[in-house]
GROMACS .gro file of C-alpha atoms in nm:
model
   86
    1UNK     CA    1   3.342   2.440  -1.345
    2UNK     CA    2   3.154   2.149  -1.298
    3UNK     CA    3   3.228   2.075  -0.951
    4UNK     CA    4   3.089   2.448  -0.905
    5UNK     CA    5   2.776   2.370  -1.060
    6UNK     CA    6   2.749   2.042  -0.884
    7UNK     CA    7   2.766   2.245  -0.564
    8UNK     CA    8   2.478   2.460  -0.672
    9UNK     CA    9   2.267   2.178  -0.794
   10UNK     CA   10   2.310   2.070  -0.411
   11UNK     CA   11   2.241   2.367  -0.236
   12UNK     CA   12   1.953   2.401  -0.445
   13UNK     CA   13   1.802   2.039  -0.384
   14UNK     CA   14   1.903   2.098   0.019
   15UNK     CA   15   1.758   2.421   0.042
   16UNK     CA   16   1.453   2.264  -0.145
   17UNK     CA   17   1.406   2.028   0.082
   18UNK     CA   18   1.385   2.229   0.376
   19UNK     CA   19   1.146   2.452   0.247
   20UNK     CA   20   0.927   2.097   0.185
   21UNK     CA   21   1.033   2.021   0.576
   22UNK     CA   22   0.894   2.388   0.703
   23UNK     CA   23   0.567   2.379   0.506
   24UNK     CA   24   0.448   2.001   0.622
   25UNK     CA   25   0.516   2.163   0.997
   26UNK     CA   26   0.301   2.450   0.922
   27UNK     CA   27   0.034   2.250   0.770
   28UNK     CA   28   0.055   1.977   1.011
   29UNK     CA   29   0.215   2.090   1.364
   30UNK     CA   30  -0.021   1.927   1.592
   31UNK     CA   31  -0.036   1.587   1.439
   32UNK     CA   32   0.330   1.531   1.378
   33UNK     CA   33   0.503   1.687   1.709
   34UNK     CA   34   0.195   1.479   1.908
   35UNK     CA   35   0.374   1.181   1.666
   36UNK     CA   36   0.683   1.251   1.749
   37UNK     CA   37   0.613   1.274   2.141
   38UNK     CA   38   0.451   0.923   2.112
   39UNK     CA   39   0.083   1.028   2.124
   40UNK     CA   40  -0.001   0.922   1.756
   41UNK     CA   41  -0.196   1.170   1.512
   42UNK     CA   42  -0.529   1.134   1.786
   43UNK     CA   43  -0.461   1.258   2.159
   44UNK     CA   44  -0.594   0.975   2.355
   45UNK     CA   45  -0.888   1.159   2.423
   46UNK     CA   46  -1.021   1.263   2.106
   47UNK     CA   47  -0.912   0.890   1.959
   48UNK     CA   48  -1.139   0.655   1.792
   49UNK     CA   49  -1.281   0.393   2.089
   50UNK     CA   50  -1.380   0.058   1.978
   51UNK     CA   51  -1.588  -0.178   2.202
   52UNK     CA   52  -1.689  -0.566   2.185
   53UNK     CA   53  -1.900  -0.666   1.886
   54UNK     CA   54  -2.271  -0.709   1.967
   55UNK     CA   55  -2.308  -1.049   1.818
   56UNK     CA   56  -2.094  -1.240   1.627
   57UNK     CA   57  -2.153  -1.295   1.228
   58UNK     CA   58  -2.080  -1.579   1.051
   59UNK     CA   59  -2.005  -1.584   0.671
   60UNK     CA   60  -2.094  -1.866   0.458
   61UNK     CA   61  -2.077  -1.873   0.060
   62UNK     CA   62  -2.351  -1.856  -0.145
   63UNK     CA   63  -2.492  -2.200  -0.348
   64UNK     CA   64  -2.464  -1.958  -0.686
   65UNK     CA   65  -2.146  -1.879  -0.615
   66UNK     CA   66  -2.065  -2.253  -0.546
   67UNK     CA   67  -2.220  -2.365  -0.824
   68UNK     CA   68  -2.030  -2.105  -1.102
   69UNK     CA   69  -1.887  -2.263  -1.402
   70UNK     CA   70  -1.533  -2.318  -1.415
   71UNK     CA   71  -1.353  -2.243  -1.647
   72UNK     CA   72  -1.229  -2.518  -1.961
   73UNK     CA   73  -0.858  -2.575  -2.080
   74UNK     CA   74  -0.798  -2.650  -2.383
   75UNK     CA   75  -0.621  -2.947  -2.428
   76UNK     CA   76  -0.289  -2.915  -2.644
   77UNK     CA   77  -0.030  -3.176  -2.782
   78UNK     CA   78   0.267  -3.199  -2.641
   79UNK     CA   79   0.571  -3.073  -2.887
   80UNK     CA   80   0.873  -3.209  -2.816
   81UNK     CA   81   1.216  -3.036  -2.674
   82UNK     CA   82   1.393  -3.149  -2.970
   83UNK     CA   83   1.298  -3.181  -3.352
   84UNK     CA   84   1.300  -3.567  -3.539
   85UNK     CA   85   1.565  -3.390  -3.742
   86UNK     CA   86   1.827  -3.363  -3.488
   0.00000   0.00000   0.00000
């Protein structure tokens, strides 16, 4: 009996997950079969095109950020490992 339900508990979760498989195809058939034949989600055409930067910027802190205040510890005693007792 169990092994019977175990079964269906499978067939259930497989069947599942094909139905998962066939909807992300439907939804998204172009981008993952032009994955999948090594084009990436953009045909090379239609991609993104970057160029050279038109100057480059240089970043340099800020004197309020260099001058923040930092934070104090408090200063604690020591304790130690073992007690005067043993």
């Amino acid at each position: 009996m169990v092994q019977v339900a175990a079964a269906l508990l499978f067939t259930l979760a497989a069947g599942l997950g094909v139905t998962v498989i066939l909807a992300m195809l439907k939804n998204n058939e172009n981008a993952i079969l032009s994955a999948l034949l090594g084009e990436g989600a953009f045909p090379i055409d239609a991609a993104p095109q970057s160029g050279p930067l038109p100057q480059k910027i240089t970043l340099r802190r800020s004197p309020a950020r260099r001058d923040a205040p930092r934070p104090v510890r408090a200063v604690t005693r020591m304790q130690p490992a073992l007690s005067r007792a043993a």
